[in-house]
Each structure stands twice: as structure tokens, then as C-alpha cells.
């Protein structure tokens, strides 16, 4: 079984920073894409940022220049550095990964979510 474990959410003031982490564990052969999505109250889940195994990245327009996604392939971990946070960034942030298991199954896996609250 493959799992994603997120950490790093919390309460931060506007203009502040947070760093989210997501570690994949289990019977993993390779990870093709890792990324972050978020869901604000009353809204649909939306893409925040993704990073492929080839190191290409894609960001939502709303976070470009403020958020940075990075990966540590040796640790099967993806990070999201969030700077200049604003109240509209308040949401539950979910880690997502496309993984090939040791038995060659292709899986899409979601983390349990971590709450980020931006408020004074």
C-alpha cells in the first residue's frame, strides 16, 4: 500500500510564510508527478503546483511568484514553500502523486490534507 503523509500546515498572519511537506511511503517503484491542490470552504479543489520527475513545474496563476514546489526524489518527498501568504490562500492543502508500484500498478494517491489558515 502506498500512502502520502503531509505536514506543515497551521495559522499564519498575512504576509507570512509556511512550508508544507509530503512524504510518500510504501511499495513504490517510481513517482511520476507530485503536487499540491487546495480546497477552500465552499469551493472546488484546485491545482496549486505540480512537479514532474523530469523536474518540470506548473503553478496556478494565483500563486506564481509566491509559492515554490520542490522535490527530494531520494526521500520521495515534495515540498511547497509558500511566501507572502494572503487570506485567500486559506484552504485545506492536499498532496497528490502519480505512482508506479513495485508490482507495476499505476496509482493516483491523495494525502489526508493539511489546513492552512491565513489570518490576523
Short mmCIF file of N, CA and C in Angstrom, two decimals:
data_model
loop_
_atom_site.label_atom_id
_atom_site.label_comp_id
_atom_site.label_asym_id
_atom_site.label_seq_id
_atom_site.Cartn_x
_atom_site.Cartn_y
_atom_site.Cartn_z
N UNK A 1 0.85 -1.19 0.00
CA UNK A 1 0.00 0.00 0.00
C UNK A 1 0.88 1.24 0.00
N UNK A 2 0.44 2.23 -0.76
CA UNK A 2 1.18 3.48 -0.87
C UNK A 2 0.41 4.57 -0.13
N UNK A 3 1.13 5.37 0.62
CA UNK A 3 0.50 6.45 1.38
C UNK A 3 1.28 7.74 1.23
N UNK A 4 0.56 8.85 1.41
CA UNK A 4 1.17 10.18 1.44
C UNK A 4 0.90 10.78 2.81
N UNK A 5 1.92 11.32 3.43
CA UNK A 5 1.79 11.95 4.74
C UNK A 5 2.22 13.40 4.64
N UNK A 6 1.27 14.31 4.92
CA UNK A 6 1.53 15.74 4.83
C UNK A 6 1.83 16.31 6.21
N UNK A 7 2.56 17.42 6.21
CA UNK A 7 2.80 18.16 7.45
C UNK A 7 3.12 19.60 7.10
N UNK A 8 3.03 20.47 8.11
CA UNK A 8 3.46 21.85 7.94
C UNK A 8 2.37 22.89 7.89
N UNK A 9 1.11 22.48 7.92
CA UNK A 9 0.04 23.47 7.92
C UNK A 9 -0.05 24.21 9.24
N UNK A 10 -0.90 25.22 9.28
CA UNK A 10 -1.08 25.96 10.51
C UNK A 10 -1.66 27.33 10.27
N UNK A 11 -1.57 28.16 11.31
CA UNK A 11 -2.08 29.52 11.27
C UNK A 11 -0.92 30.49 11.04
N UNK A 12 -1.09 31.39 10.10
CA UNK A 12 -0.04 32.37 9.81
C UNK A 12 -0.70 33.71 9.50
N UNK A 13 0.00 34.79 9.81
CA UNK A 13 -0.52 36.11 9.52
C UNK A 13 -0.32 36.47 8.05
N UNK A 14 -1.15 37.37 7.52
CA UNK A 14 -0.94 37.80 6.13
C UNK A 14 0.48 38.32 5.92
N UNK A 15 1.06 37.92 4.80
CA UNK A 15 2.44 38.28 4.51
C UNK A 15 3.45 37.27 5.02
N UNK A 16 2.99 36.31 5.80
CA UNK A 16 3.89 35.33 6.37
C UNK A 16 4.18 34.17 5.43
N UNK A 17 4.92 33.19 5.94
CA UNK A 17 5.35 32.04 5.15
C UNK A 17 5.08 30.74 5.88
N UNK A 18 4.89 29.70 5.11
CA UNK A 18 4.78 28.34 5.61
C UNK A 18 5.42 27.41 4.60
N UNK A 19 5.89 26.26 5.11
CA UNK A 19 6.43 25.23 4.23
C UNK A 19 5.69 23.93 4.49
N UNK A 20 5.07 23.40 3.47
CA UNK A 20 4.39 22.11 3.56
C UNK A 20 5.31 21.01 3.05
N UNK A 21 5.18 19.84 3.67
CA UNK A 21 5.94 18.66 3.24
C UNK A 21 4.98 17.51 3.00
N UNK A 22 5.35 16.65 2.08
CA UNK A 22 4.54 15.45 1.80
C UNK A 22 5.49 14.32 1.45
N UNK A 23 5.45 13.27 2.25
CA UNK A 23 6.33 12.13 2.04
C UNK A 23 5.52 10.92 1.60
N UNK A 24 5.97 10.28 0.54
CA UNK A 24 5.32 9.06 0.07
C UNK A 24 6.03 7.85 0.65
N UNK A 25 5.24 6.85 1.01
CA UNK A 25 5.81 5.63 1.57
C UNK A 25 5.06 4.42 1.06
N UNK A 26 5.71 3.27 1.16
CA UNK A 26 5.08 2.04 0.72
C UNK A 26 5.86 1.38 -0.40
N UNK A 27 5.18 0.52 -1.13
CA UNK A 27 5.83 -0.27 -2.19
C UNK A 27 5.89 0.55 -3.48
N UNK A 28 6.85 1.46 -3.52
CA UNK A 28 6.96 2.42 -4.61
C UNK A 28 8.10 2.05 -5.54
N UNK A 29 7.80 1.94 -6.83
CA UNK A 29 8.85 1.75 -7.83
C UNK A 29 9.34 3.11 -8.34
N UNK A 30 8.38 3.98 -8.65
CA UNK A 30 8.75 5.31 -9.11
C UNK A 30 7.58 6.26 -8.90
N UNK A 31 7.92 7.53 -8.83
CA UNK A 31 6.90 8.57 -8.70
C UNK A 31 7.02 9.49 -9.91
N UNK A 32 5.95 9.60 -10.65
CA UNK A 32 5.99 10.37 -11.89
C UNK A 32 5.71 11.85 -11.67
N UNK A 33 4.67 12.13 -10.93
CA UNK A 33 4.28 13.52 -10.66
C UNK A 33 3.91 13.63 -9.19
N UNK A 34 4.36 14.69 -8.56
CA UNK A 34 3.91 15.02 -7.21
C UNK A 34 3.45 16.46 -7.23
N UNK A 35 2.41 16.73 -6.47
CA UNK A 35 1.92 18.11 -6.49
C UNK A 35 1.02 18.42 -5.33
N UNK A 36 0.53 19.64 -5.35
CA UNK A 36 -0.34 20.15 -4.30
C UNK A 36 -1.61 20.73 -4.91
N UNK A 37 -2.72 20.43 -4.26
CA UNK A 37 -4.01 21.01 -4.58
C UNK A 37 -4.54 21.64 -3.30
N UNK A 38 -5.55 22.48 -3.45
CA UNK A 38 -6.18 23.06 -2.25
C UNK A 38 -7.67 23.20 -2.47
N UNK A 39 -8.38 23.21 -1.35
CA UNK A 39 -9.82 23.38 -1.38
C UNK A 39 -10.21 24.33 -0.27
N UNK A 40 -10.73 25.48 -0.67
CA UNK A 40 -11.23 26.48 0.27
C UNK A 40 -12.68 26.17 0.59
N UNK A 41 -13.16 26.65 1.72
CA UNK A 41 -14.57 26.40 2.10
C UNK A 41 -15.52 26.85 1.00
N UNK A 42 -16.42 25.98 0.59
CA UNK A 42 -17.42 26.31 -0.40
C UNK A 42 -16.92 26.34 -1.82
N UNK A 43 -15.66 25.95 -2.04
CA UNK A 43 -15.09 25.98 -3.38
C UNK A 43 -14.61 24.60 -3.81
N UNK A 44 -14.40 24.45 -5.12
CA UNK A 44 -13.88 23.19 -5.62
C UNK A 44 -12.38 23.09 -5.38
N UNK A 45 -11.90 21.86 -5.36
CA UNK A 45 -10.47 21.63 -5.22
C UNK A 45 -9.78 22.14 -6.48
N UNK A 46 -8.65 22.82 -6.29
CA UNK A 46 -7.93 23.38 -7.42
C UNK A 46 -6.44 23.07 -7.35
N UNK A 47 -5.83 23.04 -8.51
CA UNK A 47 -4.39 22.82 -8.59
C UNK A 47 -3.65 24.02 -8.01
N UNK A 48 -2.62 23.74 -7.23
CA UNK A 48 -1.71 24.78 -6.74
C UNK A 48 -0.39 24.71 -7.51
N UNK A 49 0.23 23.54 -7.47
CA UNK A 49 1.52 23.37 -8.15
C UNK A 49 1.81 21.89 -8.31
N UNK A 50 2.48 21.54 -9.42
CA UNK A 50 2.92 20.17 -9.61
C UNK A 50 4.36 20.18 -10.11
N UNK A 51 5.04 19.06 -9.87
CA UNK A 51 6.41 18.90 -10.33
C UNK A 51 6.58 17.47 -10.83
N UNK A 52 7.06 17.33 -12.03
CA UNK A 52 7.22 16.00 -12.61
C UNK A 52 8.58 15.42 -12.26
N UNK A 53 8.75 14.17 -12.58
CA UNK A 53 10.03 13.51 -12.35
C UNK A 53 11.12 14.10 -13.24
N UNK A 54 10.71 14.75 -14.33
CA UNK A 54 11.66 15.42 -15.21
C UNK A 54 11.92 16.85 -14.76
N UNK A 55 11.42 17.20 -13.59
CA UNK A 55 11.66 18.49 -12.95
C UNK A 55 10.93 19.66 -13.60
N UNK A 56 9.96 19.38 -14.46
CA UNK A 56 9.15 20.49 -14.96
C UNK A 56 8.09 20.83 -13.93
N UNK A 57 7.68 22.09 -13.91
CA UNK A 57 6.73 22.55 -12.91
C UNK A 57 5.57 23.30 -13.57
N UNK A 58 4.47 23.34 -12.84
CA UNK A 58 3.31 24.09 -13.29
C UNK A 58 2.65 24.69 -12.05
N UNK A 59 2.33 25.98 -12.12
CA UNK A 59 1.74 26.68 -10.99
C UNK A 59 0.41 27.31 -11.39
N UNK A 60 -0.49 27.39 -10.43
CA UNK A 60 -1.70 28.20 -10.61
C UNK A 60 -1.28 29.66 -10.72
N UNK A 61 -1.98 30.41 -11.56
CA UNK A 61 -1.64 31.83 -11.74
C UNK A 61 -1.66 32.59 -10.42
N UNK A 62 -2.56 32.20 -9.53
CA UNK A 62 -2.74 32.93 -8.28
C UNK A 62 -1.56 32.79 -7.33
N UNK A 63 -0.69 31.80 -7.56
CA UNK A 63 0.42 31.57 -6.62
C UNK A 63 1.79 31.80 -7.28
N UNK A 64 1.81 32.06 -8.57
CA UNK A 64 3.08 32.27 -9.26
C UNK A 64 3.85 33.43 -8.64
N UNK A 65 5.14 33.20 -8.41
CA UNK A 65 5.98 34.22 -7.79
C UNK A 65 5.94 34.22 -6.28
N UNK A 66 5.00 33.49 -5.68
CA UNK A 66 4.90 33.43 -4.21
C UNK A 66 5.18 32.03 -3.67
N UNK A 67 4.76 31.01 -4.41
CA UNK A 67 4.92 29.62 -3.97
C UNK A 67 5.99 28.94 -4.82
N UNK A 68 6.72 28.02 -4.19
CA UNK A 68 7.72 27.24 -4.90
C UNK A 68 7.58 25.77 -4.53
N UNK A 69 7.47 24.92 -5.55
CA UNK A 69 7.40 23.48 -5.31
C UNK A 69 8.77 22.87 -5.59
N UNK A 70 9.17 21.95 -4.73
CA UNK A 70 10.44 21.26 -4.91
C UNK A 70 10.28 19.80 -4.51
N UNK A 71 11.20 18.98 -4.97
CA UNK A 71 11.15 17.55 -4.66
C UNK A 71 12.51 17.04 -4.22
N UNK A 72 12.48 16.10 -3.30
CA UNK A 72 13.66 15.33 -2.93
C UNK A 72 13.36 13.90 -3.35
N UNK A 73 13.85 13.52 -4.53
CA UNK A 73 13.50 12.21 -5.08
C UNK A 73 14.04 11.07 -4.22
N UNK A 74 15.16 11.29 -3.58
CA UNK A 74 15.73 10.23 -2.74
C UNK A 74 14.85 9.94 -1.53
N UNK A 75 14.10 10.95 -1.09
CA UNK A 75 13.22 10.79 0.07
C UNK A 75 11.76 10.64 -0.33
N UNK A 76 11.48 10.61 -1.64
CA UNK A 76 10.08 10.54 -2.12
C UNK A 76 9.23 11.62 -1.46
N UNK A 77 9.76 12.81 -1.40
CA UNK A 77 9.12 13.91 -0.69
C UNK A 77 8.99 15.12 -1.60
N UNK A 78 7.85 15.79 -1.47
CA UNK A 78 7.63 17.05 -2.18
C UNK A 78 7.35 18.13 -1.15
N UNK A 79 7.82 19.33 -1.45
CA UNK A 79 7.66 20.47 -0.56
C UNK A 79 6.92 21.60 -1.27
N UNK A 80 6.24 22.41 -0.50
CA UNK A 80 5.63 23.62 -1.04
C UNK A 80 6.01 24.78 -0.12
N UNK A 81 6.89 25.63 -0.59
CA UNK A 81 7.25 26.83 0.14
C UNK A 81 6.28 27.93 -0.25
N UNK A 82 5.58 28.45 0.74
CA UNK A 82 4.55 29.46 0.50
C UNK A 82 4.96 30.76 1.17
N UNK A 83 5.18 31.78 0.37
CA UNK A 83 5.56 33.10 0.87
C UNK A 83 4.48 34.12 0.54
N UNK A 84 4.53 35.23 1.23
CA UNK A 84 3.56 36.32 1.01
C UNK A 84 2.13 35.80 1.04
N UNK A 85 1.84 35.01 2.04
CA UNK A 85 0.52 34.40 2.14
C UNK A 85 -0.56 35.45 2.38
N UNK A 86 -1.71 35.20 1.78
CA UNK A 86 -2.84 36.11 1.88
C UNK A 86 -4.06 35.34 2.39
N UNK A 87 -5.05 36.05 2.92
CA UNK A 87 -6.24 35.34 3.43
C UNK A 87 -6.89 34.43 2.39
N UNK A 88 -6.81 34.78 1.13
CA UNK A 88 -7.42 33.95 0.09
C UNK A 88 -6.66 32.65 -0.15
N UNK A 89 -5.51 32.50 0.47
CA UNK A 89 -4.77 31.23 0.41
C UNK A 89 -5.27 30.24 1.46
N UNK A 90 -6.16 30.68 2.32
CA UNK A 90 -6.71 29.79 3.34
C UNK A 90 -7.46 28.64 2.70
N UNK A 91 -7.07 27.42 3.05
CA UNK A 91 -7.66 26.24 2.44
C UNK A 91 -7.06 24.99 3.09
N UNK A 92 -7.67 23.86 2.79
CA UNK A 92 -7.04 22.58 3.09
C UNK A 92 -6.17 22.23 1.88
N UNK A 93 -4.91 21.98 2.14
CA UNK A 93 -3.96 21.65 1.09
C UNK A 93 -3.74 20.14 1.05
N UNK A 94 -3.88 19.58 -0.15
CA UNK A 94 -3.77 18.14 -0.35
C UNK A 94 -2.57 17.83 -1.22
N UNK A 95 -1.81 16.85 -0.80
CA UNK A 95 -0.73 16.32 -1.62
C UNK A 95 -1.30 15.26 -2.57
N UNK A 96 -0.74 15.22 -3.77
CA UNK A 96 -1.19 14.27 -4.79
C UNK A 96 0.02 13.70 -5.50
N UNK A 97 -0.06 12.42 -5.84
CA UNK A 97 1.07 11.81 -6.55
C UNK A 97 0.58 10.72 -7.50
N UNK A 98 1.26 10.62 -8.63
CA UNK A 98 1.05 9.51 -9.56
C UNK A 98 2.25 8.58 -9.41
N UNK A 99 1.95 7.38 -8.96
CA UNK A 99 2.99 6.46 -8.52
C UNK A 99 2.89 5.14 -9.27
N UNK A 100 4.05 4.58 -9.62
CA UNK A 100 4.11 3.21 -10.13
C UNK A 100 4.57 2.33 -8.98
N UNK A 101 3.75 1.34 -8.65
CA UNK A 101 4.08 0.48 -7.51
C UNK A 101 5.11 -0.57 -7.92
N UNK A 102 5.57 -1.30 -6.92
CA UNK A 102 6.55 -2.36 -7.18
C UNK A 102 5.98 -3.46 -8.06
N UNK A 103 4.66 -3.59 -8.09
CA UNK A 103 4.00 -4.58 -8.96
C UNK A 103 3.54 -3.95 -10.27
N UNK A 104 4.06 -2.77 -10.56
CA UNK A 104 3.80 -2.06 -11.82
C UNK A 104 2.38 -1.54 -11.95
N UNK A 105 1.68 -1.42 -10.84
CA UNK A 105 0.37 -0.77 -10.87
C UNK A 105 0.57 0.73 -10.89
N UNK A 106 -0.24 1.43 -11.67
CA UNK A 106 -0.18 2.90 -11.71
C UNK A 106 -1.29 3.42 -10.81
N UNK A 107 -0.88 4.20 -9.83
CA UNK A 107 -1.81 4.65 -8.79
C UNK A 107 -1.84 6.17 -8.73
N UNK A 108 -3.00 6.73 -8.48
CA UNK A 108 -3.12 8.12 -8.08
C UNK A 108 -3.45 8.12 -6.60
N UNK A 109 -2.62 8.80 -5.82
CA UNK A 109 -2.75 8.76 -4.36
C UNK A 109 -2.92 10.18 -3.83
N UNK A 110 -3.79 10.32 -2.83
CA UNK A 110 -4.03 11.61 -2.18
C UNK A 110 -3.64 11.53 -0.71
N UNK A 111 -3.13 12.62 -0.20
CA UNK A 111 -2.91 12.74 1.23
C UNK A 111 -4.20 13.10 1.94
N UNK A 112 -4.12 13.17 3.26
CA UNK A 112 -5.32 13.42 4.07
C UNK A 112 -5.66 14.90 4.15
N UNK A 113 -4.71 15.74 3.75
CA UNK A 113 -4.95 17.18 3.78
C UNK A 113 -4.38 17.84 5.02
N UNK A 114 -3.91 19.06 4.85
CA UNK A 114 -3.42 19.86 5.97
C UNK A 114 -3.98 21.27 5.84
N UNK A 115 -4.48 21.80 6.95
CA UNK A 115 -5.17 23.09 6.93
C UNK A 115 -4.17 24.23 7.03
N UNK A 116 -4.31 25.19 6.12
CA UNK A 116 -3.55 26.43 6.16
C UNK A 116 -4.54 27.57 6.35
N UNK A 117 -4.34 28.33 7.42
CA UNK A 117 -5.21 29.46 7.72
C UNK A 117 -4.37 30.73 7.75
N UNK A 118 -4.75 31.69 6.92
CA UNK A 118 -4.05 32.97 6.87
C UNK A 118 -4.98 34.04 7.44
N UNK A 119 -4.62 34.53 8.60
CA UNK A 119 -5.50 35.47 9.29
C UNK A 119 -4.70 36.28 10.29
N UNK A 120 -5.15 37.52 10.48
CA UNK A 120 -4.52 38.36 11.51
C UNK A 120 -5.27 38.26 12.82
#
